[in-house]
Short mmCIF file of C-alpha atoms and ligand atoms in Angstrom, two decimals:
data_model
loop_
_atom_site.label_atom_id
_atom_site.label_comp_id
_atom_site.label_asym_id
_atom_site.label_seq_id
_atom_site.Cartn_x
_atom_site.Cartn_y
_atom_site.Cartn_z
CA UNK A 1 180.81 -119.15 -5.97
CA UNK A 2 181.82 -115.62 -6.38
CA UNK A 3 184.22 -114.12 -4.55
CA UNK A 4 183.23 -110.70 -4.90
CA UNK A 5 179.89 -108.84 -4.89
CA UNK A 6 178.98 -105.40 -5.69
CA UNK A 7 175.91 -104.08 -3.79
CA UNK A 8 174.40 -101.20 -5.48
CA UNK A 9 172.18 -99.67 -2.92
CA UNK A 10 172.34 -98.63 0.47
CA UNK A 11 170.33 -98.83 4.10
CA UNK A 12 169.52 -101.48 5.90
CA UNK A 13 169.22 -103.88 2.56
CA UNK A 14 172.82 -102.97 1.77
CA UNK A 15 173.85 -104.73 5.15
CA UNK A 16 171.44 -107.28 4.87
CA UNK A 17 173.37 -108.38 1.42
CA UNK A 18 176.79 -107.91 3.37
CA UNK A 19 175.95 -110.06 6.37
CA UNK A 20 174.48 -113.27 3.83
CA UNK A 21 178.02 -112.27 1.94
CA UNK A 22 179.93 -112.51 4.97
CA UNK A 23 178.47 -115.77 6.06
CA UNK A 24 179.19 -117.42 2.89
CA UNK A 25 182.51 -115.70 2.01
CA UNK A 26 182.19 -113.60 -0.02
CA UNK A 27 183.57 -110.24 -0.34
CA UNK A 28 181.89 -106.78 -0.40
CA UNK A 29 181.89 -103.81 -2.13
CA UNK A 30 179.44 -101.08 -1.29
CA UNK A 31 178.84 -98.21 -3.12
CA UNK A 32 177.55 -94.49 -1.82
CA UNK A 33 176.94 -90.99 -2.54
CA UNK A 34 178.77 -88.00 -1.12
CA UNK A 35 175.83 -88.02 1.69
CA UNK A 36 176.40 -91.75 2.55
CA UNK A 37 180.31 -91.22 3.28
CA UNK A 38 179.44 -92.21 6.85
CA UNK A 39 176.87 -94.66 6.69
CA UNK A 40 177.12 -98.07 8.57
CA UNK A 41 177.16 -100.12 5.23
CA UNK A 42 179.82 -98.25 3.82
CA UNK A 43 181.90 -99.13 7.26
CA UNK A 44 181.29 -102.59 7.38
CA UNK A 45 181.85 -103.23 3.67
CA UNK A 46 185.62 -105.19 2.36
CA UNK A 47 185.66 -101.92 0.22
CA UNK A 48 183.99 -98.84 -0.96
CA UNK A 49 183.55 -96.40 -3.75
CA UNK A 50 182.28 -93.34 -4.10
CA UNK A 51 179.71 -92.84 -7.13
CA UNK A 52 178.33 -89.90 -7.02
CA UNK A 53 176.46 -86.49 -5.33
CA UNK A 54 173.92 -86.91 -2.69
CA UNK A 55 170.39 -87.16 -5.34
CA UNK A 56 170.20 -90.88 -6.43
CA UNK A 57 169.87 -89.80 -10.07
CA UNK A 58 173.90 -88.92 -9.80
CA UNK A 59 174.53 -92.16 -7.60
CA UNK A 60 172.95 -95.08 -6.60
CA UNK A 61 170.81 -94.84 -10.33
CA UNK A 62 174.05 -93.64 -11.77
CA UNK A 63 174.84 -96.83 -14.17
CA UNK A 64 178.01 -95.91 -15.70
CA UNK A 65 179.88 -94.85 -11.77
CA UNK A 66 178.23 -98.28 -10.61
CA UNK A 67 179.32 -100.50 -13.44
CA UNK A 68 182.83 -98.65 -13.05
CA UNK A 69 183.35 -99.44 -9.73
CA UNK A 70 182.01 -102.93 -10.01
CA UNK A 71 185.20 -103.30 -12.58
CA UNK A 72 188.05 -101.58 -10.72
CA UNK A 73 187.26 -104.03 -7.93
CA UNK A 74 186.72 -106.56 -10.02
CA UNK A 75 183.59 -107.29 -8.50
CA UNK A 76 182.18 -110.78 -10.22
CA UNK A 77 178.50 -109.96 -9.47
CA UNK A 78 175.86 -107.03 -8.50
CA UNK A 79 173.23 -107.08 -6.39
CA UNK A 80 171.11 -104.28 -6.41
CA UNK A 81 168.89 -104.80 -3.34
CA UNK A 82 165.54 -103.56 -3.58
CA UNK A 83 164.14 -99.81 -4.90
CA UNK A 84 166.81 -97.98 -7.03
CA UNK A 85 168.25 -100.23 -10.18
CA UNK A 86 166.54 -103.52 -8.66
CA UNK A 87 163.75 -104.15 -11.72
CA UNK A 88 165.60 -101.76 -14.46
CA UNK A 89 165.79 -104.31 -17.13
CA UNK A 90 168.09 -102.15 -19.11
CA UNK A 91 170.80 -102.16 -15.87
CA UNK A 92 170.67 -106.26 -15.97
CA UNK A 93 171.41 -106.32 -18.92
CA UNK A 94 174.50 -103.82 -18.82
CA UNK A 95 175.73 -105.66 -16.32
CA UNK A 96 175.38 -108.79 -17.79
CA UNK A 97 177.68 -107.25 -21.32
CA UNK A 98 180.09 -106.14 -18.68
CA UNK A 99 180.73 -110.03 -18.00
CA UNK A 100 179.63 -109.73 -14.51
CA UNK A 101 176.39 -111.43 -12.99
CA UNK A 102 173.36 -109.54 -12.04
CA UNK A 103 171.60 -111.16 -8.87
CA UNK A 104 168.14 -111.27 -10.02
CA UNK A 105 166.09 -112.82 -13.02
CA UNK A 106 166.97 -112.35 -16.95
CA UNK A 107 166.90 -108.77 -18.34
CA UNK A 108 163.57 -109.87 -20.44
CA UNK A 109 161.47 -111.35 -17.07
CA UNK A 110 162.74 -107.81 -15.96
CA UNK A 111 160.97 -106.56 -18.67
CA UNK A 112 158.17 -109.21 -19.40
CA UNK A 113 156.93 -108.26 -14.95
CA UNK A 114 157.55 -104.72 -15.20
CA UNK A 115 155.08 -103.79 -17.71
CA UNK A 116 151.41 -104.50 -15.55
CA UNK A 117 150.21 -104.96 -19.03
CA UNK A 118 152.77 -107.99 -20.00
CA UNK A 119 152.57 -109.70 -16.30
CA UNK A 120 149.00 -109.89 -16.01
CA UNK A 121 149.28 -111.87 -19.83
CA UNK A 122 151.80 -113.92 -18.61
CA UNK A 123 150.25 -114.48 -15.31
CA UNK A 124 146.96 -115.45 -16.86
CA UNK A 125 148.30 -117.46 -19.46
CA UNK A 126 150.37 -119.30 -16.76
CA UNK A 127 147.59 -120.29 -15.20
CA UNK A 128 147.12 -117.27 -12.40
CA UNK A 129 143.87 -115.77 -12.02
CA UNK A 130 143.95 -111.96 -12.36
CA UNK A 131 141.37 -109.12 -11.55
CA UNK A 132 138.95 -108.62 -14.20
CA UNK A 133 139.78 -106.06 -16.56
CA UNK A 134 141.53 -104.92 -19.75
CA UNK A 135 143.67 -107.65 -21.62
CA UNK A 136 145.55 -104.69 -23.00
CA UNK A 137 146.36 -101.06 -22.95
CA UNK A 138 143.38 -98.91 -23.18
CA UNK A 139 143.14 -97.08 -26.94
CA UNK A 140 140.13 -95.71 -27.46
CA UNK A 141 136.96 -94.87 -25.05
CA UNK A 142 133.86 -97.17 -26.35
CA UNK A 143 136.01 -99.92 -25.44
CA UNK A 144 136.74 -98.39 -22.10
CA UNK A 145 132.98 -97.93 -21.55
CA UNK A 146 132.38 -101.27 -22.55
CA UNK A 147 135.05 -103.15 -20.34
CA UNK A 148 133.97 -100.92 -17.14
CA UNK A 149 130.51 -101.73 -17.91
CA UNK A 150 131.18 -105.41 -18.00
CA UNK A 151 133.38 -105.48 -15.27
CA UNK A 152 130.63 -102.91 -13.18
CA UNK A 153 131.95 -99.83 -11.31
CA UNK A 154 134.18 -98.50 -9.84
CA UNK A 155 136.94 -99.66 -11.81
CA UNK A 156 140.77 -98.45 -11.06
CA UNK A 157 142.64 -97.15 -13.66
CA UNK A 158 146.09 -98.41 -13.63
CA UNK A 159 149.64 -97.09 -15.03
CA UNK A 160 151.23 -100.03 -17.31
CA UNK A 161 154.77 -98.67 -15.63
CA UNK A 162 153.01 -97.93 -12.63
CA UNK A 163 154.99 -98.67 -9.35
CA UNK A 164 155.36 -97.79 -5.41
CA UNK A 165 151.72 -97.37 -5.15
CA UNK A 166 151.32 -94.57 -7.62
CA UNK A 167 149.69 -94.16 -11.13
CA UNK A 168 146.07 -95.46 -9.88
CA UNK A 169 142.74 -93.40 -10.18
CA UNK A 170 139.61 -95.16 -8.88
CA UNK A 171 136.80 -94.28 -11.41
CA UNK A 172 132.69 -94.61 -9.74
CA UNK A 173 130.51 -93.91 -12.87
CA UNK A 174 130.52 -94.14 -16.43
CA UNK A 175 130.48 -89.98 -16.27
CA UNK A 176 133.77 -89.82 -14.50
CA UNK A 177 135.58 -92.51 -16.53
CA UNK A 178 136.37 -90.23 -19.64
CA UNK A 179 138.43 -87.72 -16.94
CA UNK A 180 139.76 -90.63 -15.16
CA UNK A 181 141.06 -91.96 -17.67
CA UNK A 182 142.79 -88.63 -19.41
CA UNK A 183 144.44 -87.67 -15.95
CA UNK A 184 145.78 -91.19 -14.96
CA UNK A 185 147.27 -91.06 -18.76
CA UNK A 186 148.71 -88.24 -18.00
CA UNK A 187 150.00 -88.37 -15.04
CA UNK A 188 151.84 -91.69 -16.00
CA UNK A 189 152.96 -90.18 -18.93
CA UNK A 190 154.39 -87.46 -16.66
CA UNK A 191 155.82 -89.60 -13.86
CA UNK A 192 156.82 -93.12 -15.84
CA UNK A 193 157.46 -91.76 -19.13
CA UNK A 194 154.64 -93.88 -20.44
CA UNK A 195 151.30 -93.03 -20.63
CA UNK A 196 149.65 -97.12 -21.17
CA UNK A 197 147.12 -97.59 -18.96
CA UNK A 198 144.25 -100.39 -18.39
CA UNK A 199 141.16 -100.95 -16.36
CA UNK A 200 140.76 -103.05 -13.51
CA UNK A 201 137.79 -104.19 -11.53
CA UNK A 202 138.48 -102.40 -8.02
CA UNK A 203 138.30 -104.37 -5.32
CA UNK A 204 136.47 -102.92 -2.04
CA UNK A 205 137.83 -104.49 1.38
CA UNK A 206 140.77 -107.26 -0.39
CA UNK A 207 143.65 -108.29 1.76
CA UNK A 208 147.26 -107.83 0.29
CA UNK A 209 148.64 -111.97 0.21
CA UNK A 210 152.34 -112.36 -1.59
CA UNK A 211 153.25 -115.79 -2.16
CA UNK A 212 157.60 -115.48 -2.33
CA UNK A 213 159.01 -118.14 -4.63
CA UNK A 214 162.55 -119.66 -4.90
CA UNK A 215 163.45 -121.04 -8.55
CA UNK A 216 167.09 -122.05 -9.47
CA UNK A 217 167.75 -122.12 -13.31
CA UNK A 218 167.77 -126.37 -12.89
CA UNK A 219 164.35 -126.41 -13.44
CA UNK A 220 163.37 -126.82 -9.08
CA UNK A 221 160.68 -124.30 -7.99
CA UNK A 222 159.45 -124.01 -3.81
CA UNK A 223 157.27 -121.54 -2.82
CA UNK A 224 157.67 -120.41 0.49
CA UNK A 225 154.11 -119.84 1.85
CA UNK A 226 152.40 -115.91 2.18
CA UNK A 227 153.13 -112.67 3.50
CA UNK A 228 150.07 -110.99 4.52
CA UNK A 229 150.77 -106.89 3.51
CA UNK A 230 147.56 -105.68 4.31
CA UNK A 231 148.22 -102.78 6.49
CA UNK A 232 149.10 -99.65 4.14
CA UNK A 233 149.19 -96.22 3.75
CA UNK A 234 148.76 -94.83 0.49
CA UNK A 235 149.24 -98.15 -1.38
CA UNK A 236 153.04 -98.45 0.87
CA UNK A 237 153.16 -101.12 3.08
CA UNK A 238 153.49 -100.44 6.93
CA UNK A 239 153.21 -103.86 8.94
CA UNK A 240 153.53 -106.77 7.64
CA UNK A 241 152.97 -110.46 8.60
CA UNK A 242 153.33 -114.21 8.10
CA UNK A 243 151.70 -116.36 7.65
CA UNK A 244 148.20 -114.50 7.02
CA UNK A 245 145.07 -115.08 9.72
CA UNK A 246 143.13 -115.32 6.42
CA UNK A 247 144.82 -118.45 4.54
CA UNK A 248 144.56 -122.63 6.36
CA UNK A 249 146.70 -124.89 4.99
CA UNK A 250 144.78 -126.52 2.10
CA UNK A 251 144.57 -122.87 0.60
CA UNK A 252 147.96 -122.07 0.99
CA UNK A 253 149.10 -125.27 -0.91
CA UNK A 254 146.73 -124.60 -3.52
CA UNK A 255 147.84 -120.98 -4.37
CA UNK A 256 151.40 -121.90 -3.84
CA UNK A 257 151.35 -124.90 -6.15
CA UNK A 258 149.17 -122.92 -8.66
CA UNK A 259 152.39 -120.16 -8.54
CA UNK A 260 154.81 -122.37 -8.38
CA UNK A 261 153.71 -123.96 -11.96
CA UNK A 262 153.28 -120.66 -13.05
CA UNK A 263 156.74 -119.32 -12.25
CA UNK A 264 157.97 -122.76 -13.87
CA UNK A 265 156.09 -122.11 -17.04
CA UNK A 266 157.47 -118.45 -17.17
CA UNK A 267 160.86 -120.02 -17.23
CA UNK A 268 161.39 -117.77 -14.16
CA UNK A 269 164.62 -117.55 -12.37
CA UNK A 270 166.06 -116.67 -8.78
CA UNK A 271 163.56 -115.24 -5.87
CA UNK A 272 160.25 -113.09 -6.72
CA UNK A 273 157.05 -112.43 -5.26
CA UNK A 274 153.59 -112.83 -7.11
CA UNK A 275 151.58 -110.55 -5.67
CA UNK A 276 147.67 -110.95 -5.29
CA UNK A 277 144.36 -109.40 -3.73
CA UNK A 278 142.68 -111.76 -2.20
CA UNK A 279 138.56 -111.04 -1.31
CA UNK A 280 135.90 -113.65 -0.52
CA UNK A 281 138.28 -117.06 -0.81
CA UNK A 282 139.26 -115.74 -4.35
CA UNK A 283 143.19 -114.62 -5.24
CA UNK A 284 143.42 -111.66 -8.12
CA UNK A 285 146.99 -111.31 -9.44
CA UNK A 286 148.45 -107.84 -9.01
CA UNK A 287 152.08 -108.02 -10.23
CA UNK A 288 154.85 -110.01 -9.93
CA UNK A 289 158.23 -108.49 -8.07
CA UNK A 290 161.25 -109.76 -9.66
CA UNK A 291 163.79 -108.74 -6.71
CA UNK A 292 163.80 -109.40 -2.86
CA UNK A 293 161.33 -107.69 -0.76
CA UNK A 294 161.41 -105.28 2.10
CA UNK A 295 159.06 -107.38 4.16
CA UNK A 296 161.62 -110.84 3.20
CA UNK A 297 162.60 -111.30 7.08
CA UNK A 298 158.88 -112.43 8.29
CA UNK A 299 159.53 -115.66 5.98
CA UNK A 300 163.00 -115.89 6.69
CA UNK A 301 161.42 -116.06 10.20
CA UNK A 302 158.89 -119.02 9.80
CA UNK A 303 160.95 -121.05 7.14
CA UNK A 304 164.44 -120.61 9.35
CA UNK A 305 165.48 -120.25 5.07
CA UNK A 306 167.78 -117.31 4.79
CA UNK A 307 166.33 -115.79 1.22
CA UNK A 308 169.81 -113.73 0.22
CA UNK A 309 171.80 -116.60 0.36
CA UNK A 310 169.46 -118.38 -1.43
CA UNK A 311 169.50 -116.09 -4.36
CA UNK A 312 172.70 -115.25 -4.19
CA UNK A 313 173.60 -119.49 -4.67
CA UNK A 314 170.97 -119.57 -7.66
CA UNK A 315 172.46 -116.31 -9.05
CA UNK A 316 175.85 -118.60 -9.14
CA UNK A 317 173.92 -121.01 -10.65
CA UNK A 318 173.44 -124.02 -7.64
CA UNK A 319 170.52 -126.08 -7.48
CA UNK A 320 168.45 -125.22 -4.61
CA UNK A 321 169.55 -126.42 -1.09
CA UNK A 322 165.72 -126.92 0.01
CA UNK A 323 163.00 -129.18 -1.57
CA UNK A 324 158.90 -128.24 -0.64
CA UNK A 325 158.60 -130.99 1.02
CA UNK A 326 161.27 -130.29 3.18
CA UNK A 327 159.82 -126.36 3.84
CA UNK A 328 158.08 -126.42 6.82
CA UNK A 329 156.02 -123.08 8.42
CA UNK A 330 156.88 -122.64 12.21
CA UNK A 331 155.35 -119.97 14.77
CA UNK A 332 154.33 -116.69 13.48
CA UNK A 333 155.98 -113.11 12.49
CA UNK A 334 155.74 -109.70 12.20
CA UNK A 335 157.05 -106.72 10.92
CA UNK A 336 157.20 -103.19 11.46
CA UNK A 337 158.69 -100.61 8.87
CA UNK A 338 160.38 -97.50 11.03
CA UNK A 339 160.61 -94.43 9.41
CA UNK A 340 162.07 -91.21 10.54
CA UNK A 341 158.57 -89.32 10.08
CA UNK A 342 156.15 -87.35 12.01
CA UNK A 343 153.83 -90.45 13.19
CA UNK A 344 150.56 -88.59 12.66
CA UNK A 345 151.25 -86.20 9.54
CA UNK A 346 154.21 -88.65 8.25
CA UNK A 347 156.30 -85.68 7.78
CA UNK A 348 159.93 -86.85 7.09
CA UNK A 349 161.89 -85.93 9.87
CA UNK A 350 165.79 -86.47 8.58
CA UNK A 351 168.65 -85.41 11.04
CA UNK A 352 170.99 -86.24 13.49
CA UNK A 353 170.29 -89.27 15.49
CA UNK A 354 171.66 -88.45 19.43
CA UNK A 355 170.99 -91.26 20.63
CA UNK A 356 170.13 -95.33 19.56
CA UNK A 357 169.27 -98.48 21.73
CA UNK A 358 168.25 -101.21 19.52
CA UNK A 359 165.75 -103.68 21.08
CA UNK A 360 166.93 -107.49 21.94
CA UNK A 361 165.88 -111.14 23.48
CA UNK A 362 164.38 -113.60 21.93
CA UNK A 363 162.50 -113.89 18.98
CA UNK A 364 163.66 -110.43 18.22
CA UNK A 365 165.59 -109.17 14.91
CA UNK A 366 166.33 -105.32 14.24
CA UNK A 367 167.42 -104.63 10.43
CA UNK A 368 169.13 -101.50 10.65
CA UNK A 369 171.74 -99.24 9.43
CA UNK A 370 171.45 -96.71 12.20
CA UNK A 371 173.94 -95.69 14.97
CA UNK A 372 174.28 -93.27 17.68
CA UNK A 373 175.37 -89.65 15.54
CA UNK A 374 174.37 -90.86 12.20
CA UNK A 375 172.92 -88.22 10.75
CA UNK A 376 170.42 -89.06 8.61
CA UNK A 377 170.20 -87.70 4.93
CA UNK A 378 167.36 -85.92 3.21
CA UNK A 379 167.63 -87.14 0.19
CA UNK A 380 166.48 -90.81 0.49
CA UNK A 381 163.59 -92.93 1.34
CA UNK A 382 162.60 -92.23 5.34
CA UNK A 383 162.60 -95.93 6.54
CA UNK A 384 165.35 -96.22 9.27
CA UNK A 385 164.91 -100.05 10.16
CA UNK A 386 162.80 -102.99 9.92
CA UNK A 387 161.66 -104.72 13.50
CA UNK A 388 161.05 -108.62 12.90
CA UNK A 389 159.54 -110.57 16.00
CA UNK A 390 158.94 -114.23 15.72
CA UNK A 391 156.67 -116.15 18.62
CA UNK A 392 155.14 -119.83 18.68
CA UNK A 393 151.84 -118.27 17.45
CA UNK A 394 150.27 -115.13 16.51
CA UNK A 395 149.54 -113.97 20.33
CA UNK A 396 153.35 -114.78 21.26
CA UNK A 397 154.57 -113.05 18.56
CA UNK A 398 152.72 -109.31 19.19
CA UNK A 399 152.77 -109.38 22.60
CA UNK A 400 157.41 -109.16 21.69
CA UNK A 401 156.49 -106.67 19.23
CA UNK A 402 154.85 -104.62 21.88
CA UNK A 403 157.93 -105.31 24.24
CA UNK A 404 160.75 -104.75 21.49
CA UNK A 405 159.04 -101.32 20.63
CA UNK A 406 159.28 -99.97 24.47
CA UNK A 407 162.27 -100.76 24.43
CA UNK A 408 163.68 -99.17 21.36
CA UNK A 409 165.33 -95.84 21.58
CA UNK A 410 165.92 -93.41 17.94
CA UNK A 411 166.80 -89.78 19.95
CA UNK A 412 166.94 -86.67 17.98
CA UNK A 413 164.05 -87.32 15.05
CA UNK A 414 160.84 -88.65 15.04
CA UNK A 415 159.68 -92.02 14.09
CA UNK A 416 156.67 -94.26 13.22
CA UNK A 417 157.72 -95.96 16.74
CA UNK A 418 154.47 -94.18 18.32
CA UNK A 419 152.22 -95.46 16.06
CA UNK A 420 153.11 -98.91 15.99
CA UNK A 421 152.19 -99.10 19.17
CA UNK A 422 148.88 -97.26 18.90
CA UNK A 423 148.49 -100.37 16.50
CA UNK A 424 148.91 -102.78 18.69
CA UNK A 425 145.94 -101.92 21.49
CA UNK A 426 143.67 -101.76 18.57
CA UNK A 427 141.47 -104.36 19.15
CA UNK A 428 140.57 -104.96 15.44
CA UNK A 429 144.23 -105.59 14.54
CA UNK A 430 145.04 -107.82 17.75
CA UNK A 431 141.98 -109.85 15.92
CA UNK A 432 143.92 -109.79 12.83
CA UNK A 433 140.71 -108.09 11.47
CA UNK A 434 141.79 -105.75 8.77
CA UNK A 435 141.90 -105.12 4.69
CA UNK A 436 144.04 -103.00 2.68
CA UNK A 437 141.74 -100.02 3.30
CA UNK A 438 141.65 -100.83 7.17
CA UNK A 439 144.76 -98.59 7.98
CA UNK A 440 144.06 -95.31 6.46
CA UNK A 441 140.34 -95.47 7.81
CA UNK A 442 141.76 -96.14 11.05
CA UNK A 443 144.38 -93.23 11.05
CA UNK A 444 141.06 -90.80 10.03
CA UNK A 445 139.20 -91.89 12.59
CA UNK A 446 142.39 -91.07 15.09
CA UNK A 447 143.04 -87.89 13.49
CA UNK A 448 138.85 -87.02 13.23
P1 ADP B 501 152.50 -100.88 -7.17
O1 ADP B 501 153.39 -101.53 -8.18
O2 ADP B 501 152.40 -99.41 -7.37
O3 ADP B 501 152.83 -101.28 -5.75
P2 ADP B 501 150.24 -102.77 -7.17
O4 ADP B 501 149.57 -103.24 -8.39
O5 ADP B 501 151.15 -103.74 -6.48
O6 ADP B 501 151.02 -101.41 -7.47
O7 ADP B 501 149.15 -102.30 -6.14
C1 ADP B 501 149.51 -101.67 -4.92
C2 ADP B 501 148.30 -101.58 -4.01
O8 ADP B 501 147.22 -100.88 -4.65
C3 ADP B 501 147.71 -102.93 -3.62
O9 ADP B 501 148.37 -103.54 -2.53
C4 ADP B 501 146.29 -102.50 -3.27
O10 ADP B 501 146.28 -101.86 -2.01
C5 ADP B 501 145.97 -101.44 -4.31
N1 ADP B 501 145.32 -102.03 -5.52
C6 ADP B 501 145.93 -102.49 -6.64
N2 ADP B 501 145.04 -103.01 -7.52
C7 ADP B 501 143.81 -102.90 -6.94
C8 ADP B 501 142.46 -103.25 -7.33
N3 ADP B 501 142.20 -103.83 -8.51
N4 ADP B 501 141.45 -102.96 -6.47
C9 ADP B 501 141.69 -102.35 -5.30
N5 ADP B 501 142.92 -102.00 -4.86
C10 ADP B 501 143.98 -102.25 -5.66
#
């Protein structure tokens, strides 16, 4: 096992990858910008460096100051959380020449999932159904015409490199589709630094299922049920929960066996979510994410498996310590992202926090780098903590959600607090009645 572990990012993941470390040993080194001198994770890390000003492009994406302070700790492996470096194949693969061990799949899966293009091929030839659509980048516009008119409008038009819920352009009639087309181009081009883009069949009212996998690099595969990651704004997920009111038990063995042999076939390695939309009993591949996931703690939750350790044991190369058989699905959980923004116009709203009383009791898990005068930076994404609740059943479980957000106290900025529990008196949600467009309808209607 390794003794020491870089973690390049910061946040609540940052601790979340200390306190697995901790519990198995291990220690830390945490890295930070010249704005993060007084974060929590830099205090509760075995050691720190600094890498850089406060705009990630200087720090936490700043390979060279990351791979240098992984080596004058002697740091044995990195782990690079989720967001920032976390699917840069090119960073994997640096780290991997430096001698050290990157926690996460090969540099080429990396590579092979972070094209859309690539990972719907694989996917399909694996054995995954996708949504209808291009089999390949889109070159010329007969053959656009002729795909959306097979497929029948609208169609989205998606980024290859497309990522965090941007690079998509829904297109309704043959007229638009020329335009559509041009401008998502563009603004990929623009934004990714590649311009590939493909059609899709859009879907109207889907629901967002992820199915997380676990696969060791001995061959042994689990699958560790769904995450239902419906509720969005703007393609970015807001609540999220497990398992989903939409899945029984005979489907949710057959998706996860039909990803499991998939992610087998790939040759695929460590923890990663295949992503689908799922509409009228049938599952449409997305994309596969080859890292941990924000919304991880819901299945931690119902599989009592803790995920970082996990990966961090197949990253070391150990066989896996569970078997399917032995994964069983208890109770029911839910998550709420908190982010330090207006909750009607989702205005960041970055500063000093005066005051913080993290909720408790049972069933109850706050992931959270905040504390009482942390100020916090402008320069970084605005989610401030994660609430998890876990309850016997679905009831059990919102009714503590409800409880844990009364009691939580952020002073001094505004959260997302306020509308989490406008959420939960909404009697469509309580009924676990919602799609991915659900959300942003509902906040219209509020705002109307
Ligand atoms: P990203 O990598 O940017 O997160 P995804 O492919 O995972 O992109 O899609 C993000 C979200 O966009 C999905 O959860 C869904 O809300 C919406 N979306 C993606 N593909 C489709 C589609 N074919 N039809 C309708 N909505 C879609």
């Amino acid at each position: 096992m390794f003794e020491k572990v870089l973690i390049a990012n910061r946040g609540e993941i940052a601790l979340r990858i200390q306190r697995a470390c901790k519990e198995m040993g291990i220690r830390t080194v945490a890295v930070h910008s010249e704005a993060d001198t007084h974060a929590m994770h830099v205090k509760l890390a075995d050691e720190s460096v600094c890498i850089g000003p406060p705009p990630a492009g200087q720090s936490y994406l700043n390979v060279p100051a990351i791979i240098a302070a992984a080596e004058i700790t002697n740091a044995q492996a990195i782990h690079p959380g989720y967001g920032f470096l976390s699917e840069n194949a090119r960073f994997a693969e640096i780290v991997t020449a430096h001698d050290m061990t990157f926690i996460g799949p090969t540099a080429d899966t990396i590579k092979l999932m972070g094209d859309k293009i690539t990972a719907k091929q694989a996917a399909m030839e694996a054995g995954i159904p996708v949504v209808p659509g291009s089999k390949s980048a889109i070159t010329d516009m007969n053959e656009a015409r002729r795909i959306a008119a097979s497929i029948g409008f609208p169609v989205l038009i998606k980024a290859a490199s497309g990522g965090g819920g941007r690079g998509m352009k829904v297109a309704e009639s043959t007229g638009v589709l020329e335009s559509a087309l041009q401008t998502a181009s563009s603004e990929a081009q623009a934004a990714f630094g590649d311009g590939a883009v493909y059609i899709e069949k859009y879907l109207g009212q889907p629901r967002h299922i992820e199915i997380q996998i676990l696969a060791d690099t001995h061959g042994d595969t689990v699958h560790l049920g769904e995450r239902d990651c419906s509720l969005q704004r703007r393609h970015q997920k807001i609540l999220e929960e497990a398992p989903s009111v939409a899945l029984d038990p005979e489907i949710r063995a057959m998706i996860g066996k039909i990803v499991t042999d998939a992610v087998k076939a790939i040759g695929y390695c460590g923890v990663g979510t295949v992503e689908f939309l799922y509409e009228d009993g049938e599952f449409y591949f997305i994309e596969m994410n080859t890292r941990l996931q924000v919304e991880h703690p819901v299945t931690e939750a119902i599989t009592g498996i803790d995920l970082v350790r996990e990966q961090i044991r197949m990253a070391a190369g150990h066989k896996l310590g569970v078997t399917q058989d032995a994964i069983k699905f208890e109770g029911w959980s839910v998550e709420c992202r908190i982010n330090a923004e207006n909750p009607e116009t989702f205005t960041p709203s970055p500063g000093m926090v005066t005051e913080f009383h993290a909720p408790g009791g049972l069933g109850v898990r706050l992931d959270s780098a905040l504390y009482s005068g942390y100020r916090i930076p402008p320069y970084y994404d605005s989610m401030i903590g994660k609430l998890i609740v876990h309850g016997r059943d679905r009831e059990e479980a919102l009714m503590r959600l409800k409880r844990a957000l009364s009691e939580m106290v952020v002073g001094g900025v505004e959260t997302t607090i306020p509308l989490h529990l406008a959420l939960l008196e909404e009697a469509a949600f309580l009924a676990g009645d919602y799609h991915i467009r659900w959300l942003e309808n509902w906040l219209a209607e509020r705002q109307g």
